[in-house]
Coordinates of C-alpha atoms in Angstrom, one line a residue:
Chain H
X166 CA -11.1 -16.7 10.4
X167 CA -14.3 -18.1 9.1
X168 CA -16.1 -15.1 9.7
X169 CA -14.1 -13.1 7.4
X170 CA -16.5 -11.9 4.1
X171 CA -15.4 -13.2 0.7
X172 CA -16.0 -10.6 -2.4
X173 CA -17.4 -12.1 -5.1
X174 CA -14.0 -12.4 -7.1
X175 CA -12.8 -15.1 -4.1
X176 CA -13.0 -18.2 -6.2
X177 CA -11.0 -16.3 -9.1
X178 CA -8.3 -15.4 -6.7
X179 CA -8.0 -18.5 -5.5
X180 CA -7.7 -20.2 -8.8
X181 CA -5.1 -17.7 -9.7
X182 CA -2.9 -18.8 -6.8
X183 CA -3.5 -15.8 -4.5
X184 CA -2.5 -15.5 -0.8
X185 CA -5.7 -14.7 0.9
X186 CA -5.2 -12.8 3.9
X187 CA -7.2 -10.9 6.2
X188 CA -8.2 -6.9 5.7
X189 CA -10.4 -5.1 7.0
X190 CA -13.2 -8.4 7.8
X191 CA -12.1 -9.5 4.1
X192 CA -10.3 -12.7 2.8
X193 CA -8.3 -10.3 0.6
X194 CA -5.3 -11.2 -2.2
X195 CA -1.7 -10.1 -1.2
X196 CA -0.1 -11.0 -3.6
X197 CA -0.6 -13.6 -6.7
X198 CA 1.9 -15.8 -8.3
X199 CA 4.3 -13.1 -9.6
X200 CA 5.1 -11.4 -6.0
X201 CA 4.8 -8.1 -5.2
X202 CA 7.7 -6.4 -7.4
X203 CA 6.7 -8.5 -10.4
X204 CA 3.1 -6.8 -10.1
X205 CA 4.0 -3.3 -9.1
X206 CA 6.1 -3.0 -12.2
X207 CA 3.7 -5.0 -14.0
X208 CA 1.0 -2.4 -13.5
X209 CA 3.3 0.6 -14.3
X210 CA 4.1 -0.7 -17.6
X211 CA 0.9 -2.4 -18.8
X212 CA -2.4 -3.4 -16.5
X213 CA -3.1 -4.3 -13.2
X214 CA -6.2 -5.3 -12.3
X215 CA -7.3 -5.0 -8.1
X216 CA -10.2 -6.2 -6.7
X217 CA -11.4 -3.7 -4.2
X218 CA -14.8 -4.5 -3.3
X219 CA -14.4 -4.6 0.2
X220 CA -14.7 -0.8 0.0
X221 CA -17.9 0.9 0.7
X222 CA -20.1 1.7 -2.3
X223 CA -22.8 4.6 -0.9
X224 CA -25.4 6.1 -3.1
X225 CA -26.8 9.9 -1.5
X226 CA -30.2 11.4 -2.5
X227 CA -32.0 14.5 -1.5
X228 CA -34.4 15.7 -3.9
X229 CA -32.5 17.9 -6.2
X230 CA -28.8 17.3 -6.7
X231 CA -27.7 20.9 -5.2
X232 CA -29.7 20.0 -2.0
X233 CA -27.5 16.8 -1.6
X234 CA -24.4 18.5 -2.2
X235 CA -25.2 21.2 0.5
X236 CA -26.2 18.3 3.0
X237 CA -23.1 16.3 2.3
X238 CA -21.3 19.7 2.8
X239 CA -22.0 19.7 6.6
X240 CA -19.6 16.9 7.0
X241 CA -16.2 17.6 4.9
X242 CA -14.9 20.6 3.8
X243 CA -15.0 19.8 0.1
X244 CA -17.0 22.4 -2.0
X245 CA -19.8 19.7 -3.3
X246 CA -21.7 21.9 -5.0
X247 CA -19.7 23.3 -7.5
X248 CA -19.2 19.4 -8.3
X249 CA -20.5 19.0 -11.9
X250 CA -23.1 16.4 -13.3
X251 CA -20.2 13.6 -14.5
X252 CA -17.3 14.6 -12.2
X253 CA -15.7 13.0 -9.3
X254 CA -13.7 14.7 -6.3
X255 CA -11.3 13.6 -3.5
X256 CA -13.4 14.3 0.2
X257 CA -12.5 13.8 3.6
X258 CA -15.3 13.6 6.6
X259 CA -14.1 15.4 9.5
X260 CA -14.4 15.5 13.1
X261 CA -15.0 18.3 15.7
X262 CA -11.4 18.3 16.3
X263 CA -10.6 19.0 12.8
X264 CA -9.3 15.4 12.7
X265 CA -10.2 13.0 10.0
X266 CA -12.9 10.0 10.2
X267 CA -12.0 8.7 6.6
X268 CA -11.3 9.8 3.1
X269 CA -13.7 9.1 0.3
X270 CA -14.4 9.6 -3.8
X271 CA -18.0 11.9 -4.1
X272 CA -18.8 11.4 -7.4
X273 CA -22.0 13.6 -9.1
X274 CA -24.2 11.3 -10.8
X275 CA -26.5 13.3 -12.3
X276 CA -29.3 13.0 -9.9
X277 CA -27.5 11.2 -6.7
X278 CA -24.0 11.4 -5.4
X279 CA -22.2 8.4 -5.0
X280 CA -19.2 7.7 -2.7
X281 CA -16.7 5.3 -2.2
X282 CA -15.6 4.9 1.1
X283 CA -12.8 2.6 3.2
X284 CA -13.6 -0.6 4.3
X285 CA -12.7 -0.6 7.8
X286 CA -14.6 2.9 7.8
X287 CA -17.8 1.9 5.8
X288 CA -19.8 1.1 9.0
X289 CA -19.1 4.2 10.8
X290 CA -19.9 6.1 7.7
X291 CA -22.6 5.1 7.1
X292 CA -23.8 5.5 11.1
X293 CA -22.7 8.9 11.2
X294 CA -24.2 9.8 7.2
X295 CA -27.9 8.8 9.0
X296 CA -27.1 10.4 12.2
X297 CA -26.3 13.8 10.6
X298 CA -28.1 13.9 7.4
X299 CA -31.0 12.7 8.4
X300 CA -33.2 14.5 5.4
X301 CA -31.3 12.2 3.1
X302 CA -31.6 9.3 1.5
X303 CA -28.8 6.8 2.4
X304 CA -28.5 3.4 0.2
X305 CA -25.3 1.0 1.1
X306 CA -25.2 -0.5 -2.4
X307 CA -24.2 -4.0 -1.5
X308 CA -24.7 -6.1 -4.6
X309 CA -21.7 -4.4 -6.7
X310 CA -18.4 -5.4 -6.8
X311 CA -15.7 -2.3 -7.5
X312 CA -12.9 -3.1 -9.3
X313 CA -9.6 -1.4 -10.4
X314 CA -7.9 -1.3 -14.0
X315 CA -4.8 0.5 -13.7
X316 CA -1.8 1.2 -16.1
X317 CA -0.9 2.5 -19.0
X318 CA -2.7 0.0 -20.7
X319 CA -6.1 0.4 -18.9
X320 CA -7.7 2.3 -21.2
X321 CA -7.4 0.2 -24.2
X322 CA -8.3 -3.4 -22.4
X323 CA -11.3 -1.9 -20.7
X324 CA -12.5 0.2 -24.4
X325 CA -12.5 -4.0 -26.1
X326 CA -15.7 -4.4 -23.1
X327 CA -16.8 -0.8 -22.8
X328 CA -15.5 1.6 -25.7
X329 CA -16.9 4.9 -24.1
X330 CA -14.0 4.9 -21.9
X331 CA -11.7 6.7 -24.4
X332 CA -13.4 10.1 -24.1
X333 CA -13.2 10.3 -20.2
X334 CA -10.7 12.3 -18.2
X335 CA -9.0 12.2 -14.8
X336 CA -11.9 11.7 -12.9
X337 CA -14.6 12.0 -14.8
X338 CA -17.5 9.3 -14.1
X339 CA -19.9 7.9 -16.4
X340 CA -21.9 4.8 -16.6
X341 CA -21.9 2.6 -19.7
X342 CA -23.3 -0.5 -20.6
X343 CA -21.7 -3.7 -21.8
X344 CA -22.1 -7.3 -21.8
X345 CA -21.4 -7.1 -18.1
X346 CA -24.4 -5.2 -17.3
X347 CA -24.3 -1.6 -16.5
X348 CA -20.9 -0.2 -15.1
X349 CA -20.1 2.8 -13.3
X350 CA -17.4 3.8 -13.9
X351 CA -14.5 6.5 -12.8
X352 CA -11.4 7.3 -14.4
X353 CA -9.4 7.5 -11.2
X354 CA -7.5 5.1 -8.9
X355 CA -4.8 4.5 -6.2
X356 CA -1.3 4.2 -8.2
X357 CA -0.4 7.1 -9.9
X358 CA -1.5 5.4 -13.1
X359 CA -4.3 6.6 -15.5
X360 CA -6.9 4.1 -15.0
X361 CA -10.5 3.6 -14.1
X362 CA -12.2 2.5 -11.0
X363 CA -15.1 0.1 -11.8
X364 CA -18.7 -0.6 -10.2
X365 CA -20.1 -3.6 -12.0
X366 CA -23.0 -6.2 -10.7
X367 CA -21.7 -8.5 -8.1
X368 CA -23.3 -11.6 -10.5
X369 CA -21.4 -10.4 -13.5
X370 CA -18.2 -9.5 -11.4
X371 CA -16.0 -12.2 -12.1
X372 CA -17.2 -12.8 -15.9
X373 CA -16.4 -9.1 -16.0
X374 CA -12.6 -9.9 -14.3
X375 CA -11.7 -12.6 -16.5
X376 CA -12.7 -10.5 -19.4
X377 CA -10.0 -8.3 -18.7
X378 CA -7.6 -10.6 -17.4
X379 CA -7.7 -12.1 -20.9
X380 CA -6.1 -9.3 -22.2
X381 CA -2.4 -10.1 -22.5
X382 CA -1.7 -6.8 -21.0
X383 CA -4.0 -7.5 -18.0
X384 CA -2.6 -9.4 -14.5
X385 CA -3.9 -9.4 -11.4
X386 CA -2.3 -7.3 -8.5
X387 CA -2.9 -7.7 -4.8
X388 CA -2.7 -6.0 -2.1
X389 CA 0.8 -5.5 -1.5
X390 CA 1.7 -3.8 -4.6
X391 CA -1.4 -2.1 -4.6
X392 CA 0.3 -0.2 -1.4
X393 CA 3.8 0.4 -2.7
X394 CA 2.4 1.8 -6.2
X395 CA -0.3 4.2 -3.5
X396 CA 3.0 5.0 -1.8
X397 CA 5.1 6.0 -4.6
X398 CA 2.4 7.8 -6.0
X399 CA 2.1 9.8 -2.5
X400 CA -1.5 8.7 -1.3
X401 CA -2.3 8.5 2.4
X402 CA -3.5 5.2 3.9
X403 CA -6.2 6.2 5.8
X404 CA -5.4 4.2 9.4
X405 CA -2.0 5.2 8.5
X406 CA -1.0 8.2 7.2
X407 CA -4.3 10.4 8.0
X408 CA -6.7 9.5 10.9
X409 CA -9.1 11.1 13.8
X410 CA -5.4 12.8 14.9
X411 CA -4.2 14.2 12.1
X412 CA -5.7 17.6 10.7
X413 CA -6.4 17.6 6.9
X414 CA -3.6 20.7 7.1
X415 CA -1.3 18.4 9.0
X416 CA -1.9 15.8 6.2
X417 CA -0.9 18.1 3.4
X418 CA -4.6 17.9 1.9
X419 CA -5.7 21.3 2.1
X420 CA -5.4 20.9 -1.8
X421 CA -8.3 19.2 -1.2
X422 CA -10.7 22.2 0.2
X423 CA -11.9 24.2 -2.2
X424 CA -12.0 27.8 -1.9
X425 CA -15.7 28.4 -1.4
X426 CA -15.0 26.1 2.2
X427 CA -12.1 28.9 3.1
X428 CA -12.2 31.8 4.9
X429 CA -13.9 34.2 2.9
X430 CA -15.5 31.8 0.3
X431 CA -18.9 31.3 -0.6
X432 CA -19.7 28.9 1.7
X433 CA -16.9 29.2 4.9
X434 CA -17.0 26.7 7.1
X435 CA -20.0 24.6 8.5
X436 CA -18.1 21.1 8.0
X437 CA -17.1 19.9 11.5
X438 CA -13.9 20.9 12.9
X439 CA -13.7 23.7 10.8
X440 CA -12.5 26.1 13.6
X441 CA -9.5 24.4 13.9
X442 CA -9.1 23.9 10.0
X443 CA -9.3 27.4 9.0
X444 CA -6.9 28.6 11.8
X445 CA -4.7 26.2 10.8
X446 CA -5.2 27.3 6.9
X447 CA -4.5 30.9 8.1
X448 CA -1.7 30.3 10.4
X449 CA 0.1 26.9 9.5
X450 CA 0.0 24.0 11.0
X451 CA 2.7 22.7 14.1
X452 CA 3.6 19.7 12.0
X453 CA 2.8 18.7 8.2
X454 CA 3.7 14.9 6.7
X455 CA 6.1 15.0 4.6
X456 CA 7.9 12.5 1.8
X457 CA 11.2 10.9 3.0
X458 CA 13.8 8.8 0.9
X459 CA 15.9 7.2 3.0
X460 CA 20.0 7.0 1.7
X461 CA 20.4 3.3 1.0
X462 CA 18.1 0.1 0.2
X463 CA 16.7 -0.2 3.9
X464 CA 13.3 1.1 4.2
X465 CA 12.0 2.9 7.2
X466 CA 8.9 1.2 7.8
X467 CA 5.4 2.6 9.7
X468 CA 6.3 3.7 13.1
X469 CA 10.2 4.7 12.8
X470 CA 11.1 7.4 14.8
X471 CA 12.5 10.8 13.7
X472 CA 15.6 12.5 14.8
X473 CA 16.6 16.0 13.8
X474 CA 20.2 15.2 14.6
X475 CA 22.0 11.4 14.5
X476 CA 22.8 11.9 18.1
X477 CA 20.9 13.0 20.9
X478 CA 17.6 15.0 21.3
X479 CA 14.0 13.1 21.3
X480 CA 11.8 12.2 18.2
X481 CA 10.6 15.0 16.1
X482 CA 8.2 12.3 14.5
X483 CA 7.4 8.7 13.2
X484 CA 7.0 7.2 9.7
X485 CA 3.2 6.4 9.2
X486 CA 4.2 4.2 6.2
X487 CA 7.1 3.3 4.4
X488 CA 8.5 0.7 1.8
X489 CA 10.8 -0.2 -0.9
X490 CA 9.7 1.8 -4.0
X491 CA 9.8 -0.8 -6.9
X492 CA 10.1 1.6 -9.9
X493 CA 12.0 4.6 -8.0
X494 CA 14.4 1.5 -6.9
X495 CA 14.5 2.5 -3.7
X496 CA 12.7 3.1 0.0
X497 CA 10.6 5.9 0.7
X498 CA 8.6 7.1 3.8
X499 CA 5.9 9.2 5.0
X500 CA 5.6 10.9 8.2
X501 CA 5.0 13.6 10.5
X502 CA 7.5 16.5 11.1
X503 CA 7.1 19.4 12.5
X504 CA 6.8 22.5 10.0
X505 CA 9.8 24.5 10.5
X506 CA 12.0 20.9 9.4
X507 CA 9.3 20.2 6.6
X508 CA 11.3 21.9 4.0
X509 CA 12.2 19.9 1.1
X510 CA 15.7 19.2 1.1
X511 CA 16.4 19.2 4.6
X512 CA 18.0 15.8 6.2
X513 CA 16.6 14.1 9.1
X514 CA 17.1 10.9 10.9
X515 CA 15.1 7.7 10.9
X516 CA 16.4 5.3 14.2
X517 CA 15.9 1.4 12.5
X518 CA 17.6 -1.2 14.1
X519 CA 18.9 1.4 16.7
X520 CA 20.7 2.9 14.4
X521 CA 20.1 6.4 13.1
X522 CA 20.2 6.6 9.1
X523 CA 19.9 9.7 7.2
X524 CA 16.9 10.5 5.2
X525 CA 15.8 13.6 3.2
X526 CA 12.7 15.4 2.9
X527 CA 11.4 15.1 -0.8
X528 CA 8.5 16.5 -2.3
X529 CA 5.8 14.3 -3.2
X530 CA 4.8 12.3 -5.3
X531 CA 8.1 10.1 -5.1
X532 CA 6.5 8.9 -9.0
X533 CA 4.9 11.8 -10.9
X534 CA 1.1 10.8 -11.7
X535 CA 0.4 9.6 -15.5
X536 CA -3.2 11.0 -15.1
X537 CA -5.1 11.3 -18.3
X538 CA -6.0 15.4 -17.6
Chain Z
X285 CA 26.1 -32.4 2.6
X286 CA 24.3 -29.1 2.7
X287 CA 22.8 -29.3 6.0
X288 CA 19.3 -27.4 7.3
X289 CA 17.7 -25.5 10.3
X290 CA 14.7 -24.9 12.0
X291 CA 15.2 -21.4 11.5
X292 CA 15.3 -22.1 7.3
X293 CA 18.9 -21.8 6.9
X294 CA 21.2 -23.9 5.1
X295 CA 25.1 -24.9 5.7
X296 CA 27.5 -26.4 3.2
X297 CA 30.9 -27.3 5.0
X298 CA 33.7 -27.1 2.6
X299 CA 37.0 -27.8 4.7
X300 CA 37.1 -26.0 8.0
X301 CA 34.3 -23.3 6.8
X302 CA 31.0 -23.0 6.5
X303 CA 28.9 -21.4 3.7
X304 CA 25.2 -20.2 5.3
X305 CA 22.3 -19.2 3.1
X306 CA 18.4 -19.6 3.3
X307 CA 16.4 -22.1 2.1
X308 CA 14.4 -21.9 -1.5
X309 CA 11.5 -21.9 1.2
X310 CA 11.7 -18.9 3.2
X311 CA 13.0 -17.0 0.1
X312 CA 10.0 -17.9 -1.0
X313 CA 7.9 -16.7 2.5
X314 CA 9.8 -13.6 2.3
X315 CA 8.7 -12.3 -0.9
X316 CA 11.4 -10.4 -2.9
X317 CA 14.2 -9.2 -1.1
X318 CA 15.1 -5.4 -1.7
X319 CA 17.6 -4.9 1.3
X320 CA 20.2 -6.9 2.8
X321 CA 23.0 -6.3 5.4
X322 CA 25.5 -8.4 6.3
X323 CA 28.2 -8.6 9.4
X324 CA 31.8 -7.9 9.0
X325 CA 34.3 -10.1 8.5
X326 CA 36.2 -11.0 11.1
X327 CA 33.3 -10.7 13.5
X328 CA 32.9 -13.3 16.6
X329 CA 29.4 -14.7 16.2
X330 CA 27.6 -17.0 18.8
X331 CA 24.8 -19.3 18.2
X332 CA 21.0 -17.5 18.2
X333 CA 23.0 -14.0 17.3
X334 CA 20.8 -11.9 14.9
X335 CA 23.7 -11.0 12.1
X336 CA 21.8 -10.3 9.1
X337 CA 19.3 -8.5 8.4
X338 CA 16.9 -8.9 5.2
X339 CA 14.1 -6.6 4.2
X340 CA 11.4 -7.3 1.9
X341 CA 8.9 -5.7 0.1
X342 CA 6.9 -7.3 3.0
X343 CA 8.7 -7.1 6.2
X344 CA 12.1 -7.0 7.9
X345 CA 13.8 -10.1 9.5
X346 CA 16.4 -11.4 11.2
X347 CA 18.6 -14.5 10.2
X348 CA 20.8 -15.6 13.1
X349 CA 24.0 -17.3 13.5
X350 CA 23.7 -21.1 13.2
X351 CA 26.1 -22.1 15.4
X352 CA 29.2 -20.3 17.2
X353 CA 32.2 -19.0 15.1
X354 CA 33.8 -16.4 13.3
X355 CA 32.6 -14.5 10.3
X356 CA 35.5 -15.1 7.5
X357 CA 33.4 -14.1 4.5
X358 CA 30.3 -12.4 3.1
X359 CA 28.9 -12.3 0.0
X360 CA 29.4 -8.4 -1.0
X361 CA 27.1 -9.3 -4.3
X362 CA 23.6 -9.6 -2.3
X363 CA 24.3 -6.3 -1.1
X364 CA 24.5 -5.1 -4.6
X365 CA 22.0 -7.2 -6.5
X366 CA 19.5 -8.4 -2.8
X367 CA 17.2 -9.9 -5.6
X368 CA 19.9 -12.8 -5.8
X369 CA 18.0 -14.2 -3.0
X370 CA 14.7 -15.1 -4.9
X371 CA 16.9 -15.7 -7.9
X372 CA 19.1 -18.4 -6.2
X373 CA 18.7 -18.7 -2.8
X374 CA 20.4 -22.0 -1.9
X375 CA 23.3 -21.3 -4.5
X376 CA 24.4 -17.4 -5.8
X377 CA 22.8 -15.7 -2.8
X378 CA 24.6 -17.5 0.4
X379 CA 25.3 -14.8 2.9
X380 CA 28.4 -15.8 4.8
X381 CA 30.7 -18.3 5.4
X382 CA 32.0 -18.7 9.4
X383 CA 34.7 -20.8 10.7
X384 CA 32.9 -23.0 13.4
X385 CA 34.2 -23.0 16.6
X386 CA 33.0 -26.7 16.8
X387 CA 32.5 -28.4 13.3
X388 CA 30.4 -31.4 14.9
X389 CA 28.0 -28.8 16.0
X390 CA 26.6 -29.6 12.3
X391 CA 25.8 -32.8 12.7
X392 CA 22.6 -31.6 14.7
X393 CA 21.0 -30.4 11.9
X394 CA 18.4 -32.1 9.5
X395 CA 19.6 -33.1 6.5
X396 CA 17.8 -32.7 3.2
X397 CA 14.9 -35.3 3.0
X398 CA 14.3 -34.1 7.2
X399 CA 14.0 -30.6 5.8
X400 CA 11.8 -31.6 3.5
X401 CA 9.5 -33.4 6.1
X402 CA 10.1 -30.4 8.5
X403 CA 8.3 -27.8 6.0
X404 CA 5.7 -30.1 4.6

């Protein structure tokens, strides 16, 4: 265990009686003090704050911006140059199976694009950024810390330390200056909640935390809730729910490939994979994931198979996560079915314990989004 | 005397039943409880028998039968309410009480201050 990294917030989470446990080569928070439910409804009601520096922090240069944007564009089937000076977009890097290698946050900083990228990815993202963009500049920013302020009361706690928040949008990005040093900041997150995702100096990192953990409406939230509020809000793990297997069509994100990607845009195709992509765009995919809410209290957990019927036949699928929803009060699921029993509504079977138990097919997300639009 | 296993369960015998909950200390491990399910009444249970299950926000486990017997009540209001458990765990939120097939089977068990010692 030694070898596991610490983020520069370790000390504070240890003083504020976290459970450390291992993720992704990081001594990471679970949970604090309050528990998991106590901080997932916490941070639905006022502030949670989550220290995710472990993710990847990636800064992308190439002369002008729209020559960037173009390179980037050869590995995920996100229209990048449409992206405006100040905005931020959901991106996924693709394989030449049309599976997924990770999902990431492009942001356009003006004259770079920055990305935020998984933790137990960042390595191989970065290897295969220099291996295929080799015209580019590629910096691993490693002396930031990212942080997360989530809730409703996000905006107001981080407006005492840096008021310019107030004007930004669902993910807008800006960076602003403060007695923390420069931030860079995104109005985006992993909940549900409005909130902003924050890039600060790993030196002024923790000065910056207990800042905002002074605010009465502030706590700290691990890693556990951080995972049931993702959940309810109907985000993909990546490792999970999406991974080299699993098409972006399959994964329900083709929300996330702009038209100028598509068949017949401006720019079709030329990510990797995109054979299989845009045939599956064109003709459907064999299996999508889908939302499930199991009847009862007993969540179907990652890797519960799924039944069509509650007797007989062979799986149709498996839960790729699933837990006990906090503020829906109940468990959901996600998982993999395949199309034609996708349709919302329609009741499947989840075998837990050996015991088949009825769950149906909801739409996503199982909490609608409080995004700041 | 409320007796204790290694397993983190506690026993109260009151007459010829026993009342069986978890300890303050695996409530605690567990995290909040969202889910529990309980055997029927009635049910013959031998010792090591997984008959309840409890899911948390962080896992599922098993608690098992302490010792042989027979199921004669269970507590309908964890089903309800499963928070009970982090609430009150060695009072409100027992799980079942069983009619041991051999009483002195009990006397095997720590008691308090050895549970104590056992989890420090």
């Amino acid at each position: 265990m030694s070898d596991l990294k610490r983020t520069s917030l370790y000390d504070l989470h240890v003083e504020l009686g976290a459970k450390m446990v291992p993720f992704a080569g990081y001594s990471m928070p679970v949970q604090y003090k309050a528990g998991v439910m106590k901080e997932h409804l916490h941070c639905r009601a006022q502030a949670g704050l989550f220290d995710v520096s472990h993710m990847g922090q990636v800064i992308l240069r190439d002369g002008e911006l729209p020559d960037v944007a173009l390179a980037l564009e050869t590995l995920v089937p996100q229209g990048l140059v449409e992206l405006k000076s100040g905005r931020q977009r959901y991106a996924f890097f693709t394989n030449d199976q049309g599976g997924i290698l990770d999902d990431l946050m492009v942001a356009n900083r003006g004259d770079h694009l920055f990305l935020v990228v998984n933790a137990a990815c960042k390595e191989a993202d970065i290897a295969h950024l220099r291996a295929n963009l080799t015209h580019c500049h590629i910096e691993e920013i490693t002396d930031r810390a990212l942080l997360a302020l989530q809730g409703p009361a996000a905006e107001a706690a981080l407006a005492k330390i840096a008021p310019g928040v107030v004007t930004m949008k669902f993910m807008d990005v800006q960076t602003l200056y403060s007695d923390y040093g420069e931030l860079w900041i995104s109005r985006s997150g992993y909940t549900g909640e409005d909130g902003f995702e924050i890039s600060v100096e790993a030196a002024q990192a923790e000065g910056f935390a207990r800042a905002l953990l002074a605010d009465d409406t502030v706590a700290p939230i691990g890693l556990g809730a951080r995972d049931s509020l993702r959940l309810e809000a109907g985000l993909c793990l990546y490792g999970n729910d999406i991974d080299t297997t699993t098409t972006p069509v399959e994964g329900a994100l083709t929300w996330g490939i702009q038209k100028a990607r598509k068949a017949d845009g401006a720019r079709e195709g030329g990510f990797p994979g995109a054979d299989r992509i845009l045939a599956e765009l064109a003709d459907g995919p064999t299996r999508l994931r889908v939302g499930l809410r199991p009847e009862g209290r007993a969540p179907m957990r990652e890797g519960t198979l799924l039944y069509a019927a509650a007797e007989g036949g062979a799986p149709i699928g498996a839960v790729t996560s699933g837990a006990f929803g906090p503020s829906i009060e109940g468990p959901m699921s996600m998982g993999y079915v395949p199309v034609d029993m996708s349709a919302e509504g329609t009741t499947i079977y989840g075998e837990v314990r050996g015991k088949r138990l009825p769950a149906t097919i909801t739409a996503m997300p199982f909490r609608t989004a409080t995004y700041k639009r | 005397m409320m007796k204790f296993t290694e397993e983190h369960e506690w026993l109260l015998p009151e007459g010829d039943t026993v009342t069986v909950g978890i300890t303050a200390y695996a409530a605690e491990q567990l995290g909040d409880v969202v889910f529990v399910e309980l055997p029927e009444p009635g049910t013959e249970v031998t010792k090591d028998e997984e008959i309840v299950v409890i899911e948390s926000v962080k896992a599922a486990s098993d608690i098992m039968a302490p010792i042989d017997g027979e199921i004669v009540e269970i507590n309908e209001a964890l089903v309800e309410n499963p928070a009970l458990v982090g609430e009150d765990p060695q009072g409100e939120a027992w799980f079942f009480k069983m009619k041991p097939a051999d009483m002195s089977e009990l006397d095997g068990f720590m008691d308090e201050a050895a549970y104590k010692d056992f989890i420090d």
